[in-house]
Coordinates of C-alpha atoms and ligand atoms in Angstrom, one line a residue:
H30 CA -15.7 -14.0 8.6
E31 CA -15.1 -10.5 7.3
H32 CA -12.0 -10.0 5.2
L33 CA -10.1 -7.2 3.7
L34 CA -9.3 -8.2 0.1
S35 CA -9.8 -4.9 -1.8
I36 CA -10.7 -1.2 -1.4
E37 CA -13.6 -2.0 -3.7
G38 CA -16.7 -2.6 -1.5
L39 CA -15.5 -0.1 1.2
S40 CA -17.6 3.0 1.7
P41 CA -16.2 6.5 2.6
L42 CA -17.7 5.8 6.0
D43 CA -15.9 2.5 6.4
I44 CA -12.6 4.2 5.3
T45 CA -13.1 7.0 7.8
H46 CA -13.9 4.5 10.6
I47 CA -10.7 2.6 9.9
L48 CA -8.6 5.9 9.6
D49 CA -10.0 7.3 12.8
L50 CA -9.1 4.2 14.7
A51 CA -5.7 4.0 13.1
D52 CA -5.1 7.7 14.0
S53 CA -5.8 6.9 17.6
Y54 CA -3.3 4.0 17.5
A55 CA -0.7 6.3 15.9
E56 CA -1.2 8.9 18.6
A57 CA -1.0 6.3 21.4
T58 CA 2.3 5.0 20.0
R59 CA 3.7 8.6 19.7
A60 CA 2.7 9.1 23.4
G61 CA 4.4 5.9 24.4
I62 CA 1.0 4.4 25.6
R63 CA 0.5 0.7 25.2
P64 CA -2.9 0.0 23.6
D65 CA -5.5 -2.3 25.1
P66 CA -4.6 -6.0 24.2
V67 CA -7.7 -6.5 22.0
L68 CA -6.1 -9.4 20.3
K69 CA -4.9 -11.2 23.4
G70 CA -5.3 -15.1 22.8
K71 CA -5.6 -14.6 19.1
V72 CA -3.2 -16.1 16.5
V73 CA -2.2 -14.1 13.4
V74 CA -0.3 -15.8 10.6
N75 CA 1.8 -13.9 8.1
L76 CA 1.9 -15.8 4.7
F77 CA 4.0 -14.0 2.3
F78 CA 4.8 -15.7 -1.0
E79 CA 6.4 -12.5 -2.3
N80 CA 9.1 -10.4 -0.7
S81 CA 8.3 -7.7 1.8
T82 CA 10.2 -5.4 4.1
R83 CA 7.5 -3.0 5.3
T84 CA 4.3 -4.8 5.0
M85 CA 5.3 -8.0 6.7
S86 CA 7.1 -6.4 9.6
S87 CA 4.5 -3.8 10.2
F88 CA 1.7 -6.4 10.4
E89 CA 3.8 -8.4 12.8
I90 CA 4.5 -5.4 15.0
A91 CA 0.8 -4.3 14.9
A92 CA -0.5 -7.7 15.9
R93 CA 2.0 -7.9 18.7
R94 CA 1.2 -4.5 20.0
L95 CA -2.4 -5.6 20.4
G96 CA -1.4 -8.7 22.3
A97 CA -1.8 -11.4 19.5
D98 CA 0.5 -14.4 19.0
V99 CA 2.1 -14.0 15.6
I100 CA 3.8 -16.5 13.3
S101 CA 5.5 -15.3 10.2
M102 CA 5.8 -18.3 7.7
P103 CA 9.1 -18.0 5.8
V104 CA 7.4 -19.4 2.7
A105 CA 10.8 -19.9 1.0
A106 CA 11.6 -22.5 3.7
S107 CA 8.2 -24.0 3.8
S108 CA 6.7 -27.0 1.8
V109 CA 5.5 -24.6 -0.9
K110 CA 9.0 -25.2 -2.3
K111 CA 8.2 -28.9 -2.4
G112 CA 5.2 -28.2 -4.6
E113 CA 2.4 -27.7 -2.2
T114 CA -0.3 -25.5 -3.6
L115 CA -1.6 -22.2 -2.2
I116 CA -4.8 -23.9 -1.3
D117 CA -3.3 -26.8 0.4
T118 CA -0.9 -24.6 2.3
A119 CA -3.9 -22.4 3.5
M120 CA -5.9 -25.6 4.4
T121 CA -2.9 -26.8 6.5
L122 CA -2.6 -23.5 8.3
N123 CA -6.4 -23.2 8.7
A124 CA -6.4 -26.6 10.6
M125 CA -4.2 -24.9 13.2
K126 CA -7.1 -22.4 13.9
P127 CA -5.6 -19.0 13.3
D128 CA -7.7 -15.9 13.7
A129 CA -6.3 -14.0 10.8
L130 CA -4.2 -14.9 7.8
I131 CA -2.2 -12.0 6.3
V132 CA -1.5 -13.0 2.6
R133 CA 0.8 -11.7 -0.1
H134 CA 0.9 -13.5 -3.4
S135 CA 2.1 -12.9 -7.0
A136 CA -1.3 -14.0 -8.4
S137 CA -4.0 -11.4 -8.6
G138 CA -6.9 -12.9 -6.7
G139 CA -4.8 -15.4 -4.6
P140 CA -6.0 -14.1 -1.2
K141 CA -9.6 -14.0 -2.4
L142 CA -9.4 -17.6 -3.5
L143 CA -7.9 -18.6 -0.2
S144 CA -10.6 -16.6 1.8
R145 CA -13.2 -19.0 0.5
K146 CA -11.4 -22.0 1.9
V147 CA -10.5 -20.9 5.5
D148 CA -12.5 -20.2 8.6
C149 CA -10.7 -16.9 9.6
A150 CA -10.2 -13.3 8.5
V151 CA -8.0 -12.9 5.5
I152 CA -6.2 -9.7 4.9
N153 CA -4.7 -9.1 1.4
A154 CA -1.2 -7.8 1.9
G155 CA -0.7 -7.4 -2.0
D156 CA -1.9 -9.7 -4.8
G157 CA -0.1 -9.5 -8.1
T158 CA -0.9 -6.2 -9.9
H159 CA -4.4 -6.1 -8.3
Q160 CA -4.8 -4.7 -4.8
H161 CA -2.8 -3.6 -1.7
P162 CA -5.7 -2.3 0.5
T163 CA -3.7 -1.5 3.6
Q164 CA -1.3 0.6 1.5
G165 CA -4.2 2.6 0.1
L166 CA -5.4 3.2 3.7
L167 CA -2.0 4.2 5.1
D168 CA -1.2 6.5 2.2
T169 CA -4.6 8.1 2.8
L170 CA -4.1 8.4 6.6
T171 CA -0.6 10.0 6.0
I172 CA -2.2 12.6 3.7
R173 CA -5.1 13.3 6.1
R174 CA -2.6 13.9 8.9
T175 CA -0.3 16.1 6.8
K176 CA -2.9 18.2 5.0
G177 CA -5.7 18.0 7.5
R178 CA -8.1 16.8 4.9
I179 CA -8.4 14.6 1.7
E180 CA -11.3 16.3 -0.1
G181 CA -10.3 18.7 -3.0
L182 CA -6.6 17.7 -2.9
K183 CA -4.8 17.2 -6.2
V184 CA -2.8 14.0 -6.0
V185 CA -0.3 13.0 -8.8
I186 CA 0.9 9.4 -8.8
C187 CA 3.8 8.7 -11.2
G188 CA 5.7 5.6 -12.2
D189 CA 4.9 2.1 -13.2
I190 CA 1.1 2.3 -13.0
A191 CA 0.6 -0.7 -15.1
H192 CA 2.1 -3.1 -12.6
S193 CA 1.2 -1.3 -9.5
R194 CA -1.3 -2.7 -7.0
V195 CA -0.6 0.4 -4.9
A196 CA -1.6 2.7 -7.6
R197 CA -5.0 1.1 -7.9
S198 CA -5.7 0.8 -4.2
T199 CA -4.5 4.3 -3.3
T200 CA -6.3 5.9 -6.2
Q201 CA -9.5 4.2 -5.2
T202 CA -9.2 5.2 -1.6
L203 CA -8.3 8.8 -2.2
H204 CA -11.1 9.1 -4.9
L205 CA -13.7 7.7 -2.5
M206 CA -12.6 10.3 0.1
G207 CA -12.9 13.2 -2.5
A208 CA -9.4 13.8 -3.8
E209 CA -8.6 14.3 -7.5
V210 CA -6.1 11.7 -8.5
H211 CA -3.9 12.1 -11.7
L212 CA -1.9 9.2 -12.9
C213 CA 1.4 9.6 -14.9
A214 CA 3.6 7.1 -16.6
P215 CA 5.5 6.3 -19.9
R216 CA 2.9 5.1 -22.5
T217 CA 3.8 1.5 -22.2
L218 CA 3.3 1.6 -18.4
L219 CA -0.1 3.5 -18.5
P220 CA -2.9 1.0 -18.5
S221 CA -6.3 1.9 -20.1
G222 CA -9.3 1.9 -17.9
T223 CA -7.9 3.8 -14.9
E224 CA -11.1 6.0 -14.9
T225 CA -12.8 2.9 -13.4
W226 CA -10.4 3.3 -10.4
G227 CA -11.7 6.8 -10.0
A228 CA -8.6 8.5 -11.6
A229 CA -9.3 12.1 -13.0
S230 CA -6.7 11.7 -15.7
A231 CA -3.9 9.5 -17.1
T232 CA -1.0 11.2 -18.9
T233 CA 2.5 10.8 -20.1
D234 CA 3.4 14.4 -19.4
F235 CA 4.7 14.5 -15.8
D236 CA 5.6 18.2 -15.9
K237 CA 2.2 19.2 -16.9
A238 CA 0.5 16.9 -14.4
L239 CA 2.5 18.4 -11.6
K240 CA 0.9 21.8 -11.9
D241 CA -0.8 22.8 -8.6
A242 CA -0.3 19.3 -7.1
D243 CA -0.7 19.0 -3.4
I244 CA 0.7 15.5 -3.2
V245 CA 3.4 13.8 -5.5
M246 CA 3.6 10.1 -5.0
M247 CA 6.4 8.2 -6.8
L248 CA 6.4 4.5 -7.7
R249 CA 9.3 2.3 -8.7
L250 CA 9.6 0.4 -12.0
Q251 CA 8.5 -3.2 -11.2
L252 CA 11.1 -4.9 -13.4
E253 CA 10.3 -8.3 -11.9
R254 CA 6.8 -8.1 -13.6
M255 CA 8.0 -6.9 -16.9
D256 CA 9.7 -9.9 -18.5
G257 CA 12.2 -7.5 -20.1
A258 CA 9.4 -6.0 -22.3
F259 CA 10.0 -2.4 -21.1
L260 CA 13.5 -1.5 -20.1
P261 CA 14.3 2.1 -20.6
S262 CA 17.7 3.3 -19.6
R263 CA 17.8 4.6 -16.1
R264 CA 19.0 7.9 -17.3
E265 CA 16.3 8.2 -19.9
Y266 CA 13.6 7.3 -17.4
F267 CA 14.9 9.7 -14.8
S268 CA 15.0 12.5 -17.3
F269 CA 11.3 12.2 -18.1
F270 CA 9.8 10.8 -14.9
G271 CA 12.4 11.3 -12.1
L272 CA 11.3 13.6 -9.3
T273 CA 13.9 16.2 -9.0
K274 CA 14.1 19.5 -7.2
D275 CA 13.3 21.5 -10.3
R276 CA 10.4 19.2 -11.1
L277 CA 8.9 19.5 -7.6
A278 CA 9.0 23.2 -8.0
L279 CA 6.2 22.9 -10.5
A280 CA 3.9 21.5 -7.9
K281 CA 2.4 23.7 -5.0
P282 CA 5.1 25.2 -2.8
D283 CA 4.0 23.1 0.1
A284 CA 3.4 19.9 -1.9
T285 CA 4.1 16.7 -0.1
V286 CA 6.3 13.9 -1.5
M287 CA 5.4 10.2 -0.9
H288 CA 6.6 6.8 -2.0
P289 CA 5.3 3.5 -0.8
G290 CA 8.7 1.9 -1.1
P291 CA 10.9 0.0 -1.9
M292 CA 12.5 3.1 -3.4
N293 CA 15.1 3.1 -6.2
R294 CA 17.0 6.3 -5.6
G295 CA 18.3 8.0 -8.8
I296 CA 15.7 6.3 -10.9
E297 CA 12.2 7.5 -10.0
I298 CA 13.4 10.0 -7.2
E299 CA 16.4 12.1 -6.4
S300 CA 17.9 11.3 -3.1
A301 CA 17.7 14.9 -1.9
I302 CA 14.0 14.9 -2.4
A303 CA 13.3 11.5 -0.8
D304 CA 15.1 12.7 2.3
G305 CA 14.0 16.4 2.0
E306 CA 11.7 18.5 4.1
Q307 CA 8.7 17.8 1.9
S308 CA 8.9 14.1 2.1
V309 CA 6.7 12.0 4.5
I310 CA 8.0 8.7 3.3
T311 CA 9.0 7.6 6.8
E312 CA 5.7 8.8 8.2
Q313 CA 4.1 6.5 5.6
V314 CA 5.9 3.6 7.2
E315 CA 4.8 4.7 10.7
M316 CA 1.1 5.0 9.6
G317 CA 1.5 1.4 8.1
V318 CA 1.7 0.1 11.6
A319 CA -1.2 2.1 12.9
V320 CA -3.5 1.2 9.9
R321 CA -2.6 -2.5 10.4
E322 CA -3.5 -2.3 14.1
A323 CA -6.9 -0.8 13.2
V324 CA -7.6 -3.4 10.5
L325 CA -6.5 -6.3 12.8
H326 CA -8.6 -4.9 15.6
L327 CA -11.7 -4.6 13.4
L328 CA -11.4 -8.0 11.7
A329 CA -9.9 -10.2 14.4
G330 CA -10.6 -8.5 17.6
G331 CA -14.3 -7.7 17.5
R332 CA -15.9 -4.3 16.8
A333 CA -14.3 -1.0 17.7
Ligands
CP406 N1 5.0 -0.8 0.3 C1 5.2 -2.1 0.4 O1 4.3 -2.9 0.2 O2 6.5 -2.5 0.8 P1 7.0 -3.9 1.0 O3 7.0 -4.6 -0.3 O4 8.4 -3.8 1.6 O5 6.1 -4.6 1.9

């Protein structure tokens, strides 16, 4: 089976193929057209060991739109709480013959480990601080639709880069498609080695990074992954790294504002900006469904 575990290993051609198919699904939805039920008779299982609002519901909606039967396992209520391991849980579900397993896990590499044990397609819906490939794809599709291209755009991603699987997946996807991605964070949240993701620079100076930016993507502080090691005051963080109206004015006049969610208003982004004219945050959510329709179609429904 083919899986989607990481952006690594995808070519620009693969990405274009997924985005083109997702774009056609997005247009069909906007036009109120029901897509062909390419997943009719297929079983898709959502297995989320970490919380999710957007990813789990959008995978579920995407799979249903294409005619699949979907089970979303509430892991908190499952036998995982009785000590069953990730692999045993996966083997149990595998015995029920699903066609795709959508997996979110706090351990980096969890979905990959599982993919070696099951007979169906595995889609990584976020593993630890490692990868969130469908997020990278939906961010890239949102930008392509907003700006009409990816190549040559200056993208600034600011926030908790160190703990962000979104930062890695989105940087890799945009870099492969020809954008110039600049990462920005407080020193303690700026990991080394981001050039291997394809990042053009990594800086602590948000104001400087914003110059001539086409896209400004904000990330939240992932306090749940910090063990209390880095806890700046909210006010201090906002004063250096919060996206305000004044700061956004440093970017291009037509700069687009993004956020993968969940958003902490008043910490990394001013509410007026999150809800403002330059924001495409709700379009990102909309494209999340379209990208997941495309990925499920390609991995569980045969070739498009
Ligand atoms: N962007 C994202 O992954 O959101 P959820 O955690 O709500 O799925």
